[in-house]
Amino acid sequence: MTLKVCPSLLLLLLVHFVWTRTVRQVYDELDPEHWSHYTFECPQECFCPPSFPNALYCDNKGLKEIPAIPARIWYLYLQNNLIETISEKPFVNATHLRWINLNKNKITNNGIESGVLSKLKRLLYLFLEDNELEEVPAPLPVGLEQLRLARNKISRIPEGVFSNLENLTMLDLHQNNLLDSALQSDTFQGLNSLMQLNIAKNSLKKMPLSLPANTLQLFLDNNSIEVIPENYFSAIPKVTFLRLNYNKLSDDGIPPNGFNVSSILDLQLSHNQLTKIPPINAHLEHLHLDHNRIKSVNGTQICPVSIAVAEDYGLYGNIPRLRYLRLDGNEIQPPIPLDIMICFQLLQAVVI
């Protein structure tokens, strides 16, 4: 007996095979631990890409509230909406969330239900930039690695809000309403893993106290800081990138060796009130001093080693590492003094 298969049935079998294989590939990409949570359920207001089943895209939808989040979701995108509140109900099943982006909404502190954030035990990244917050929300998930709160109206940091965030590596508070009084000696206590702290574009007049010892990047641009305390950087011995552009630093406000710190590789002091180049360390690689009041440059005076040592490169082999020097916007006239080039033999660019 001859078995005949009509073309339409053959096509149906082929489509079924391809669909089944595609679905199996999606399941295979998931961590087996989460198979039991996996479902094709997707809030109608959002987009659930089949190729990225752990992500939920609800951005730019005009949402006024957070929809129910499926259990499988790790990455939640809710930016650019009209959301005013964060309540517990949408997150009842979302026990595996790692990433929440709530930037550019209308969230206030009163709109955050008490304890809702701290219940997200696996959350690593929380973005709440461009909202209506007046203080740092609390309590926060203890496992957080990044907290971004830029461009809010934050003027207060509740006591102990960071004390349990031992895994936090990045804290961004730039462009808020922070005064010196908001930063107490114990404000950053507990942030043992913090590497980047951004407090630019606030209303600080003093350098913040008691920063975490592991801080690598400190951004303080666009404040009103006038003085660097003596031995300030000894408390943060790993600081590598330091930005103090657009402040009110003068020569008198900087200790004799205030920036002569071996860990600092990139030092930015643009748009201040300096009339001379402060002493620097031989390890410094990038120095920004544009738009100050500097009238002249003496390479012998600013060279972190003696000119004789720098000149005899073949003997010592440990010359200053400065590669980029920016001095435009001052009162310095070219040409570049020869002793600058003798001292900083690795210079690749000088802007005057």
CSV table of C-alpha atoms in Angstrom, one decimal:
chain,number,residue,atom,x,y,z
A,1,MET,CA,0.0,0.0,0.0
A,2,THR,CA,1.4,3.4,-0.9
A,3,LEU,CA,1.1,6.3,1.6
A,4,LYS,CA,0.4,9.7,0.1
A,5,VAL,CA,1.0,12.9,2.0
A,6,CYS,CA,-0.6,16.0,0.6
A,7,PRO,CA,1.6,19.1,0.3
A,8,SER,CA,-0.5,21.0,2.8
A,9,LEU,CA,-0.1,18.3,5.5
A,10,LEU,CA,3.6,18.2,4.8
A,11,LEU,CA,3.8,22.0,5.2
A,12,LEU,CA,1.9,21.8,8.5
A,13,LEU,CA,4.2,19.1,9.8
A,14,LEU,CA,7.3,21.2,8.8
A,15,VAL,CA,5.9,24.4,10.5
A,16,HIS,CA,5.1,22.3,13.6
A,17,PHE,CA,8.7,21.0,13.7
A,18,VAL,CA,10.3,24.4,13.3
A,19,TRP,CA,8.0,26.0,15.9
A,20,THR,CA,8.6,23.2,18.4
A,21,ARG,CA,12.4,23.5,17.8
A,22,THR,CA,12.3,27.3,18.3
A,23,VAL,CA,10.3,27.0,21.6
A,24,ARG,CA,12.7,24.3,22.8
A,25,GLN,CA,15.7,26.6,22.0
A,26,VAL,CA,14.1,29.3,24.1
A,27,TYR,CA,13.6,26.9,27.0
A,28,ASP,CA,17.1,25.6,26.6
A,29,GLU,CA,18.5,29.1,27.0
A,30,LEU,CA,16.8,29.5,30.4
A,31,ASP,CA,18.4,28.6,33.6
A,32,PRO,CA,16.7,25.2,34.6
A,33,GLU,CA,16.1,26.7,38.0
A,34,HIS,CA,13.5,29.0,36.5
A,35,TRP,CA,11.7,26.7,34.0
A,36,SER,CA,8.9,26.3,36.5
A,37,HIS,CA,8.4,30.0,36.4
A,38,TYR,CA,8.5,30.4,32.7
A,39,THR,CA,5.3,31.4,30.9
A,40,PHE,CA,4.5,33.3,27.7
A,41,GLU,CA,2.2,35.7,29.7
A,42,CYS,CA,3.0,39.3,28.8
A,43,PRO,CA,1.2,42.4,30.0
A,44,GLN,CA,-0.7,43.9,27.1
A,45,GLU,CA,0.9,47.3,27.6
A,46,CYS,CA,4.4,45.9,27.2
A,47,PHE,CA,6.6,44.0,24.8
A,48,CYS,CA,8.1,40.6,25.6
A,49,PRO,CA,10.8,39.7,23.0
A,50,PRO,CA,10.8,35.9,22.4
A,51,SER,CA,14.6,36.0,22.0
A,52,PHE,CA,15.0,37.6,25.4
A,53,PRO,CA,12.3,36.0,27.6
A,54,ASN,CA,13.7,37.4,30.8
A,55,ALA,CA,13.1,41.0,29.8
A,56,LEU,CA,10.0,43.1,29.9
A,57,TYR,CA,9.9,46.3,27.9
A,58,CYS,CA,7.2,48.8,29.1
A,59,ASP,CA,9.0,52.0,28.2
A,60,ASN,CA,7.5,54.9,26.4
A,61,LYS,CA,3.9,53.6,26.8
A,62,GLY,CA,2.3,56.5,28.7
A,63,LEU,CA,1.8,54.2,31.7
A,64,LYS,CA,0.5,55.7,35.0
A,65,GLU,CA,1.1,52.6,37.0
A,66,ILE,CA,3.3,49.5,37.0
A,67,PRO,CA,1.6,46.4,35.4
A,68,ALA,CA,1.8,43.0,37.0
A,69,ILE,CA,5.3,41.6,36.4
A,70,PRO,CA,5.5,37.9,35.4
A,71,ALA,CA,7.6,35.6,37.5
A,72,ARG,CA,10.2,34.9,34.8
A,73,ILE,CA,11.3,38.6,34.4
A,74,TRP,CA,14.9,39.6,35.4
A,75,TYR,CA,15.1,42.9,33.5
A,76,LEU,CA,12.3,45.5,33.7
A,77,TYR,CA,12.2,48.6,31.6
A,78,LEU,CA,9.7,51.2,32.6
A,79,GLN,CA,11.4,54.5,31.7
A,80,ASN,CA,9.7,57.4,30.0
A,81,ASN,CA,6.2,57.0,31.5
A,82,LEU,CA,3.9,58.8,33.8
A,83,ILE,CA,4.3,56.5,36.8
A,84,GLU,CA,3.8,58.1,40.2
A,85,THR,CA,3.8,55.2,42.6
A,86,ILE,CA,5.7,52.0,43.3
A,87,SER,CA,3.4,49.5,45.1
A,88,GLU,CA,4.0,45.9,46.2
A,89,LYS,CA,1.1,44.4,44.2
A,90,PRO,CA,2.8,44.4,40.7
A,91,PHE,CA,5.9,42.7,42.1
A,92,VAL,CA,4.2,39.8,44.0
A,93,ASN,CA,5.4,37.2,41.5
A,94,ALA,CA,8.6,39.0,40.4
A,95,THR,CA,11.0,37.4,42.8
A,96,HIS,CA,13.9,37.1,40.3
A,97,LEU,CA,14.2,40.8,39.3
A,98,ARG,CA,17.8,41.9,38.8
A,99,TRP,CA,17.3,45.2,36.9
A,100,ILE,CA,14.6,47.9,37.1
A,101,ASN,CA,14.8,51.1,35.0
A,102,LEU,CA,12.2,53.7,36.2
A,103,ASN,CA,14.0,56.8,34.8
A,104,LYS,CA,11.9,59.7,33.6
A,105,ASN,CA,8.7,59.1,35.5
A,106,LYS,CA,6.9,61.1,38.2
A,107,ILE,CA,7.7,59.1,41.3
A,108,THR,CA,7.8,60.8,44.7
A,109,ASN,CA,8.9,59.5,48.1
A,110,ASN,CA,5.2,59.4,49.2
A,111,GLY,CA,4.4,57.3,46.1
A,112,ILE,CA,6.8,54.5,47.2
A,113,GLU,CA,5.0,52.0,49.4
A,114,SER,CA,6.9,51.3,52.6
A,115,GLY,CA,9.3,48.4,52.3
A,116,VAL,CA,8.5,47.6,48.7
A,117,LEU,CA,12.0,48.0,47.3
A,118,SER,CA,13.7,46.1,50.1
A,119,LYS,CA,11.5,43.1,49.3
A,120,LEU,CA,13.2,42.7,45.9
A,121,LYS,CA,15.9,40.5,47.3
A,122,ARG,CA,17.7,39.8,44.1
A,123,LEU,CA,17.7,43.3,42.7
A,124,LEU,CA,21.2,44.5,41.6
A,125,TYR,CA,20.5,47.6,39.5
A,126,LEU,CA,17.9,50.3,40.4
A,127,PHE,CA,17.5,53.4,38.2
A,128,LEU,CA,15.3,56.2,39.4
A,129,GLU,CA,16.8,59.2,37.6
A,130,ASP,CA,14.6,62.1,36.5
A,131,ASN,CA,11.8,61.7,39.0
A,132,GLU,CA,10.4,63.8,41.8
A,133,LEU,CA,12.3,62.3,44.8
A,134,GLU,CA,13.2,64.6,47.6
A,135,GLU,CA,15.2,62.1,49.6
A,136,VAL,CA,17.0,58.8,49.0
A,137,PRO,CA,14.3,56.1,49.2
A,138,ALA,CA,14.6,53.7,52.1
A,139,PRO,CA,14.9,50.8,52.8
A,140,LEU,CA,16.7,49.5,49.8
A,141,PRO,CA,17.5,46.0,48.6
A,142,VAL,CA,20.7,44.8,50.4
A,143,GLY,CA,22.1,43.2,47.3
A,144,LEU,CA,22.2,46.4,45.2
A,145,GLU,CA,25.2,47.0,43.0
A,146,GLN,CA,24.2,50.2,41.3
A,147,LEU,CA,21.9,53.0,42.5
A,148,ARG,CA,21.2,55.9,40.1
A,149,LEU,CA,19.3,58.8,41.5
A,150,ALA,CA,20.5,61.7,39.3
A,151,ARG,CA,18.3,64.7,38.4
A,152,ASN,CA,15.8,64.5,41.2
A,153,LYS,CA,15.1,67.0,44.0
A,154,ILE,CA,17.0,65.1,46.7
A,155,SER,CA,18.1,67.3,49.6
A,156,ARG,CA,18.0,64.7,52.4
A,157,ILE,CA,19.8,61.3,52.9
A,158,PRO,CA,18.1,59.4,55.7
A,159,GLU,CA,20.4,58.1,58.4
A,160,GLY,CA,21.6,54.6,57.8
A,161,VAL,CA,20.1,54.3,54.4
A,162,PHE,CA,23.3,52.9,52.9
A,163,SER,CA,24.5,51.0,56.0
A,164,ASN,CA,23.6,47.5,54.7
A,165,LEU,CA,24.5,48.0,51.0
A,166,GLU,CA,27.9,46.2,51.2
A,167,ASN,CA,27.7,45.3,47.5
A,168,LEU,CA,27.0,48.7,46.1
A,169,THR,CA,29.8,49.8,43.6
A,170,MET,CA,28.1,52.8,42.1
A,171,LEU,CA,26.1,55.6,43.7
A,172,ASP,CA,25.0,58.5,41.4
A,173,LEU,CA,23.4,61.5,43.1
A,174,HIS,CA,24.4,64.2,40.7
A,175,GLN,CA,22.2,67.2,39.9
A,176,ASN,CA,20.1,67.2,43.1
A,177,ASN,CA,19.7,69.7,45.9
A,178,LEU,CA,22.3,68.4,48.4
A,179,LEU,CA,23.9,70.8,50.8
A,180,ASP,CA,26.9,70.1,53.1
A,181,SER,CA,24.5,69.4,56.0
A,182,ALA,CA,23.0,66.5,54.1
A,183,LEU,CA,26.4,64.6,54.1
A,184,GLN,CA,27.2,63.6,57.7
A,185,SER,CA,30.3,61.8,58.8
A,186,ASP,CA,28.4,58.5,58.8
A,187,THR,CA,26.3,59.0,55.6
A,188,PHE,CA,28.4,56.6,53.5
A,189,GLN,CA,29.1,54.1,56.3
A,190,GLY,CA,28.7,50.5,55.1
A,191,LEU,CA,29.5,51.1,51.5
A,192,ASN,CA,32.5,48.9,51.6
A,193,SER,CA,32.5,48.0,47.9
A,194,LEU,CA,31.8,51.5,46.5
A,195,MET,CA,34.0,52.5,43.6
A,196,GLN,CA,32.2,55.4,41.9
A,197,LEU,CA,30.6,58.3,43.8
A,198,ASN,CA,29.0,61.1,41.8
A,199,ILE,CA,27.8,64.1,43.7
A,200,ALA,CA,28.3,66.6,40.8
A,201,LYS,CA,25.9,69.5,40.3
A,202,ASN,CA,24.7,69.9,43.8
A,203,SER,CA,25.2,72.8,46.3
A,204,LEU,CA,28.3,71.6,48.3
A,205,LYS,CA,30.8,74.1,49.7
A,206,LYS,CA,33.0,71.5,51.3
A,207,MET,CA,34.5,68.2,50.4
A,208,PRO,CA,32.3,65.3,51.6
A,209,LEU,CA,33.6,63.6,54.7
A,210,SER,CA,34.3,59.9,55.5
A,211,LEU,CA,34.1,58.5,52.0
A,212,PRO,CA,34.4,54.8,51.5
A,213,ALA,CA,38.1,53.7,51.4
A,214,ASN,CA,37.7,51.8,48.1
A,215,THR,CA,36.5,54.8,46.2
A,216,LEU,CA,38.1,54.9,42.7
A,217,GLN,CA,36.1,57.6,41.0
A,218,LEU,CA,35.0,60.8,42.7
A,219,PHE,CA,32.9,63.3,40.7
A,220,LEU,CA,32.3,66.7,42.4
A,221,ASP,CA,31.9,69.0,39.4
A,222,ASN,CA,29.6,72.0,39.5
A,223,ASN,CA,29.5,72.7,43.2
A,224,SER,CA,30.9,75.6,45.2
A,225,ILE,CA,33.9,73.9,46.9
A,226,GLU,CA,36.6,76.3,48.0
A,227,VAL,CA,39.0,74.2,50.1
A,228,ILE,CA,40.7,70.8,50.0
A,229,PRO,CA,41.4,69.7,53.6
A,230,GLU,CA,44.9,68.7,54.5
A,231,ASN,CA,45.6,65.0,53.8
A,232,TYR,CA,42.0,64.6,52.5
A,233,PHE,CA,42.9,61.8,50.0
A,234,SER,CA,44.8,59.7,52.6
A,235,ALA,CA,41.3,58.4,53.6
A,236,ILE,CA,40.6,57.3,50.1
A,237,PRO,CA,44.0,55.9,49.0
A,238,LYS,CA,42.7,54.2,45.9
A,239,VAL,CA,41.1,57.3,44.2
A,240,THR,CA,42.1,57.3,40.6
A,241,PHE,CA,39.7,59.7,38.8
A,242,LEU,CA,39.0,63.0,40.5
A,243,ARG,CA,36.8,65.7,38.9
A,244,LEU,CA,36.5,69.1,40.5
A,245,ASN,CA,35.6,71.2,37.5
A,246,TYR,CA,33.4,74.3,37.9
A,247,ASN,CA,34.1,74.9,41.6
A,248,LYS,CA,35.7,77.8,43.5
A,249,LEU,CA,39.1,76.5,44.2
A,250,SER,CA,41.9,79.0,44.6
A,251,ASP,CA,45.6,78.6,45.4
A,252,ASP,CA,45.0,79.3,49.1
A,253,GLY,CA,42.3,76.6,49.2
A,254,ILE,CA,44.7,73.8,48.2
A,255,PRO,CA,47.3,72.4,50.7
A,256,PRO,CA,51.0,72.4,49.5
A,257,ASN,CA,50.8,68.8,48.4
A,258,GLY,CA,47.0,68.4,48.2
A,259,PHE,CA,47.0,66.7,44.8
A,260,ASN,CA,50.4,65.1,45.1
A,261,VAL,CA,48.8,61.7,45.4
A,262,SER,CA,50.3,58.6,43.8
A,263,SER,CA,46.9,56.9,43.1
A,264,ILE,CA,45.4,59.8,41.1
A,265,LEU,CA,45.8,59.3,37.3
A,266,ASP,CA,43.2,61.7,36.0
A,267,LEU,CA,42.8,65.1,37.7
A,268,GLN,CA,40.3,67.7,36.5
A,269,LEU,CA,40.4,71.2,37.9
A,270,SER,CA,38.9,73.2,35.0
A,271,HIS,CA,36.9,76.3,35.5
A,272,ASN,CA,38.2,77.2,39.0
A,273,GLN,CA,40.3,80.2,40.3
A,274,LEU,CA,43.8,78.9,40.3
A,275,THR,CA,46.7,81.2,39.3
A,276,LYS,CA,49.3,78.5,39.3
A,277,ILE,CA,49.6,74.8,38.7
A,278,PRO,CA,49.5,72.8,42.0
A,279,PRO,CA,52.2,70.2,42.8
A,280,ILE,CA,51.3,66.9,41.1
A,281,ASN,CA,52.6,63.3,41.4
A,282,ALA,CA,54.8,61.6,38.9
A,283,HIS,CA,52.0,59.0,38.3
A,284,LEU,CA,49.5,61.5,37.1
A,285,GLU,CA,48.5,60.9,33.4
A,286,HIS,CA,45.8,63.5,32.6
A,287,LEU,CA,45.7,67.0,34.0
A,288,HIS,CA,42.8,69.5,33.1
A,289,LEU,CA,43.5,73.1,34.2
A,290,ASP,CA,41.7,75.0,31.5
A,291,HIS,CA,39.8,78.1,32.3
A,292,ASN,CA,41.5,79.2,35.4
A,293,ARG,CA,43.7,82.3,36.0
A,294,ILE,CA,47.1,80.9,35.3
A,295,LYS,CA,49.5,83.3,33.6
A,296,SER,CA,52.6,81.3,33.2
A,297,VAL,CA,54.0,77.8,33.4
A,298,ASN,CA,57.4,76.9,34.8
A,299,GLY,CA,58.4,73.3,34.0
A,300,THR,CA,61.1,73.2,36.6
A,301,GLN,CA,58.7,74.2,39.4
A,302,ILE,CA,55.9,71.8,38.5
A,303,CYS,CA,58.0,68.8,37.5
A,304,PRO,CA,57.4,66.1,40.1
A,305,VAL,CA,61.1,65.0,39.8
A,306,SER,CA,64.1,67.1,39.2
A,307,ILE,CA,64.7,68.1,35.6
A,308,ALA,CA,68.1,66.4,35.7
A,309,VAL,CA,66.4,63.1,36.6
A,310,ALA,CA,63.8,63.5,34.0
A,311,GLU,CA,66.4,64.4,31.3
A,312,ASP,CA,68.4,61.3,32.0
A,313,TYR,CA,65.7,58.9,31.0
A,314,GLY,CA,68.1,56.1,30.1
A,315,LEU,CA,69.6,56.0,33.6
A,316,TYR,CA,66.5,56.3,35.7
A,317,GLY,CA,63.7,55.1,33.4
A,318,ASN,CA,61.0,56.4,35.9
A,319,ILE,CA,60.0,59.7,34.4
A,320,PRO,CA,56.7,61.5,35.0
A,321,ARG,CA,53.8,59.8,33.2
A,322,LEU,CA,51.8,62.9,32.2
A,323,ARG,CA,50.4,62.3,28.7
A,324,TYR,CA,47.7,65.0,28.5
A,325,LEU,CA,47.8,68.6,29.7
A,326,ARG,CA,45.1,71.1,29.1
A,327,LEU,CA,45.8,74.8,29.8
A,328,ASP,CA,43.5,76.7,27.4
A,329,GLY,CA,41.3,79.5,28.7
A,330,ASN,CA,44.1,80.8,30.9
A,331,GLU,CA,46.5,83.7,30.2
A,332,ILE,CA,49.3,81.6,29.0
A,333,GLN,CA,51.0,82.5,25.8
A,334,PRO,CA,52.7,80.0,23.5
A,335,PRO,CA,55.2,78.5,22.9
A,336,ILE,CA,55.3,75.7,25.4
A,337,PRO,CA,58.4,76.1,27.7
A,338,LEU,CA,61.2,73.6,26.8
A,339,ASP,CA,61.5,72.4,30.4
A,340,ILE,CA,57.9,71.2,30.2
A,341,MET,CA,58.8,68.9,27.4
A,342,ILE,CA,62.0,67.8,29.1
A,343,CYS,CA,60.1,66.9,32.3
A,344,PHE,CA,57.1,65.3,30.7
A,345,GLN,CA,58.6,63.2,28.0
A,346,LEU,CA,55.5,61.1,27.6
A,347,LEU,CA,53.3,64.1,26.7
A,348,GLN,CA,51.1,63.4,23.7
A,349,ALA,CA,48.9,66.5,23.8
A,350,VAL,CA,49.2,70.0,25.3
A,351,VAL,CA,46.3,72.4,24.8
A,352,ILE,CA,47.1,76.1,25.4
